[in-house]
């Protein structure tokens, strides 16, 4: 059963070369704008329990697509149908009142999501424990770092117990301990058979979590397939986009450094086992051994 359906959905914005062109257009009724197509017409279905990843460059249209599904943006064309309760972490600190304390924002976020005060009170200690912010819950959120805000937002979203979770680069902020706790919580969410849309620049996270990946570029889906297929194609695209520095920009020191050593082989082993062709992420801790073989010119 599909819980998310997009039918010919697109999103466009009007852009003006100069601020007063907007006024001229209103007075003369002659167009003085250009159309920026943040997302070109797209039809898409996501089944219940699927974990879909989005990859692509900044400005490709990933966040626009997630906002359309979350309902924080309205499409220019087409219709978006979502079945089930949605929790979305789209922008850091979005939905928080900066002057209110962390504790007050927990209750505010829960109320916006339709939860009763009694329900959130029963989960409050778990939320604080997960964030590790017990000493900061009475401080205004405006005094929080980006990592602290991310912890609080993620904990509140998970407390809502949504059927559909939308994450936009949530795990890219915060310290390593928070990232691991969040990763494990997402794995639990996935194992519970719930639906997840996950946007990240970390190919490791995408391949570990997702069972389907969309590569978006310039507002359109370039590829929609299983994670290894999409990640391989996207990585190859990035490699072709990366141009080596031009000779005139290379200093003599830089050229000399290139001759110091040559990488011959890299092997990765997990928990003392043999070298792996592919490392698969799993919940918990894994001891990795990395062996690097190189040839020195000195």
PDB file of N, CA and C in Angstrom, residues 45-55 165-167 190 194-200 206-207 209-215 225 227:
ATOM      1  N   UNK A  45       5.553   7.140  -6.001  1.00  0.00           N
ATOM      2  CA  UNK A  45       4.828   6.435  -4.953  1.00  0.00           C
ATOM      3  C   UNK A  45       5.823   5.811  -3.982  1.00  0.00           C
ATOM      4  N   UNK A  46       5.517   5.903  -2.697  1.00  0.00           N
ATOM      5  CA  UNK A  46       6.340   5.280  -1.658  1.00  0.00           C
ATOM      6  C   UNK A  46       5.444   4.355  -0.851  1.00  0.00           C
ATOM      7  N   UNK A  47       5.808   3.082  -0.811  1.00  0.00           N
ATOM      8  CA  UNK A  47       5.005   2.107  -0.102  1.00  0.00           C
ATOM      9  C   UNK A  47       5.225   2.137   1.398  1.00  0.00           C
ATOM     10  N   UNK A  48       4.279   1.580   2.122  1.00  0.00           N
ATOM     11  CA  UNK A  48       4.376   1.526   3.579  1.00  0.00           C
ATOM     12  C   UNK A  48       5.589   0.697   3.993  1.00  0.00           C
ATOM     13  N   UNK A  49       6.348   1.209   4.954  1.00  0.00           N
ATOM     14  CA  UNK A  49       7.508   0.489   5.455  1.00  0.00           C
ATOM     15  C   UNK A  49       8.764   0.640   4.628  1.00  0.00           C
ATOM     16  N   UNK A  50       8.713   1.426   3.578  1.00  0.00           N
ATOM     17  CA  UNK A  50       9.904   1.627   2.754  1.00  0.00           C
ATOM     18  C   UNK A  50      10.783   2.724   3.344  1.00  0.00           C
ATOM     19  N   UNK A  51      12.080   2.599   3.107  1.00  0.00           N
ATOM     20  CA  UNK A  51      13.050   3.605   3.543  1.00  0.00           C
ATOM     21  C   UNK A  51      13.714   4.153   2.289  1.00  0.00           C
ATOM     22  N   UNK A  52      13.391   5.393   1.964  1.00  0.00           N
ATOM     23  CA  UNK A  52      13.822   6.001   0.702  1.00  0.00           C
ATOM     24  C   UNK A  52      14.843   7.096   0.985  1.00  0.00           C
ATOM     25  N   UNK A  53      15.988   7.001   0.336  1.00  0.00           N
ATOM     26  CA  UNK A  53      17.029   8.005   0.481  1.00  0.00           C
ATOM     27  C   UNK A  53      17.047   8.963  -0.693  1.00  0.00           C
ATOM     28  N   UNK A  54      17.459  10.193  -0.434  1.00  0.00           N
ATOM     29  CA  UNK A  54      17.611  11.200  -1.479  1.00  0.00           C
ATOM     30  C   UNK A  54      19.057  11.660  -1.492  1.00  0.00           C
ATOM     31  N   UNK A  55      19.683  11.613  -2.664  1.00  0.00           N
ATOM     32  CA  UNK A  55      21.050  12.107  -2.806  1.00  0.00           C
ATOM     33  C   UNK A  55      21.087  13.112  -3.945  1.00  0.00           C
ATOM     34  N   UNK A 165       8.454   9.340   8.846  1.00  0.00           N
ATOM     35  CA  UNK A 165       9.484  10.238   9.362  1.00  0.00           C
ATOM     36  C   UNK A 165      10.287  10.795   8.194  1.00  0.00           C
ATOM     37  N   UNK A 166      10.458  12.121   8.182  1.00  0.00           N
ATOM     38  CA  UNK A 166      11.203  12.795   7.120  1.00  0.00           C
ATOM     39  C   UNK A 166      12.404  13.493   7.741  1.00  0.00           C
ATOM     40  N   UNK A 167      13.601  13.130   7.298  1.00  0.00           N
ATOM     41  CA  UNK A 167      14.839  13.683   7.848  1.00  0.00           C
ATOM     42  C   UNK A 167      15.655  14.330   6.740  1.00  0.00           C
ATOM     43  N   UNK A 190      13.032   1.816  11.428  1.00  0.00           N
ATOM     44  CA  UNK A 190      12.955   1.031  10.190  1.00  0.00           C
ATOM     45  C   UNK A 190      12.486  -0.391  10.480  1.00  0.00           C
ATOM     46  N   UNK A 194       8.031   1.088   9.716  1.00  0.00           N
ATOM     47  CA  UNK A 194       7.501   2.414   9.412  1.00  0.00           C
ATOM     48  C   UNK A 194       8.226   3.020   8.214  1.00  0.00           C
ATOM     49  N   UNK A 195       7.679   4.105   7.701  1.00  0.00           N
ATOM     50  CA  UNK A 195       8.176   4.708   6.460  1.00  0.00           C
ATOM     51  C   UNK A 195       9.116   5.863   6.774  1.00  0.00           C
ATOM     52  N   UNK A 196      10.239   5.890   6.062  1.00  0.00           N
ATOM     53  CA  UNK A 196      11.259   6.906   6.307  1.00  0.00           C
ATOM     54  C   UNK A 196      11.749   7.488   4.991  1.00  0.00           C
ATOM     55  N   UNK A 197      11.829   8.815   4.940  1.00  0.00           N
ATOM     56  CA  UNK A 197      12.477   9.520   3.835  1.00  0.00           C
ATOM     57  C   UNK A 197      13.697  10.212   4.409  1.00  0.00           C
ATOM     58  N   UNK A 198      14.850   9.943   3.806  1.00  0.00           N
ATOM     59  CA  UNK A 198      16.115  10.325   4.424  1.00  0.00           C
ATOM     60  C   UNK A 198      17.010  10.988   3.386  1.00  0.00           C
ATOM     61  N   UNK A 199      17.394  12.232   3.657  1.00  0.00           N
ATOM     62  CA  UNK A 199      18.270  12.979   2.752  1.00  0.00           C
ATOM     63  C   UNK A 199      19.630  13.147   3.417  1.00  0.00           C
ATOM     64  N   UNK A 200      20.700  12.798   2.709  1.00  0.00           N
ATOM     65  CA  UNK A 200      22.032  12.896   3.304  1.00  0.00           C
ATOM     66  C   UNK A 200      23.088  12.958   2.214  1.00  0.00           C
ATOM     67  N   UNK A 206      23.281   6.428   3.763  1.00  0.00           N
ATOM     68  CA  UNK A 206      22.217   6.131   2.803  1.00  0.00           C
ATOM     69  C   UNK A 206      22.172   4.640   2.491  1.00  0.00           C
ATOM     70  N   UNK A 207      23.335   4.052   2.220  1.00  0.00           N
ATOM     71  CA  UNK A 207      23.365   2.627   1.867  1.00  0.00           C
ATOM     72  C   UNK A 207      23.021   1.751   3.067  1.00  0.00           C
ATOM     73  N   UNK A 209      20.974   2.510   5.618  1.00  0.00           N
ATOM     74  CA  UNK A 209      19.602   2.661   6.099  1.00  0.00           C
ATOM     75  C   UNK A 209      18.561   2.348   5.030  1.00  0.00           C
ATOM     76  N   UNK A 210      18.807   2.771   3.797  1.00  0.00           N
ATOM     77  CA  UNK A 210      17.749   2.807   2.775  1.00  0.00           C
ATOM     78  C   UNK A 210      17.645   1.516   1.976  1.00  0.00           C
ATOM     79  N   UNK A 211      16.439   1.245   1.465  1.00  0.00           N
ATOM     80  CA  UNK A 211      16.239   0.139   0.530  1.00  0.00           C
ATOM     81  C   UNK A 211      15.881   0.650  -0.866  1.00  0.00           C
ATOM     82  N   UNK A 212      15.823   1.986  -0.990  1.00  0.00           N
ATOM     83  CA  UNK A 212      15.564   2.619  -2.286  1.00  0.00           C
ATOM     84  C   UNK A 212      16.161   4.016  -2.246  1.00  0.00           C
ATOM     85  N   UNK A 213      16.768   4.442  -3.357  1.00  0.00           N
ATOM     86  CA  UNK A 213      17.423   5.753  -3.381  1.00  0.00           C
ATOM     87  C   UNK A 213      17.042   6.503  -4.652  1.00  0.00           C
ATOM     88  N   UNK A 214      16.772   7.809  -4.491  1.00  0.00           N
ATOM     89  CA  UNK A 214      16.526   8.700  -5.623  1.00  0.00           C
ATOM     90  C   UNK A 214      17.693   9.668  -5.740  1.00  0.00           C
ATOM     91  N   UNK A 215      18.262   9.745  -6.920  1.00  0.00           N
ATOM     92  CA  UNK A 215      19.300  10.741  -7.213  1.00  0.00           C
ATOM     93  C   UNK A 215      18.616  11.901  -7.926  1.00  0.00           C
ATOM     94  N   UNK A 225      16.456   3.696  -7.912  1.00  0.00           N
ATOM     95  CA  UNK A 225      16.802   2.271  -7.917  1.00  0.00           C
ATOM     96  C   UNK A 225      17.275   1.853  -6.527  1.00  0.00           C
ATOM     97  N   UNK A 227      19.962   1.046  -3.521  1.00  0.00           N
ATOM     98  CA  UNK A 227      21.090   1.878  -3.081  1.00  0.00           C
ATOM     99  C   UNK A 227      22.410   1.638  -3.806  1.00  0.00           C
TER     100      UNK A 227
END
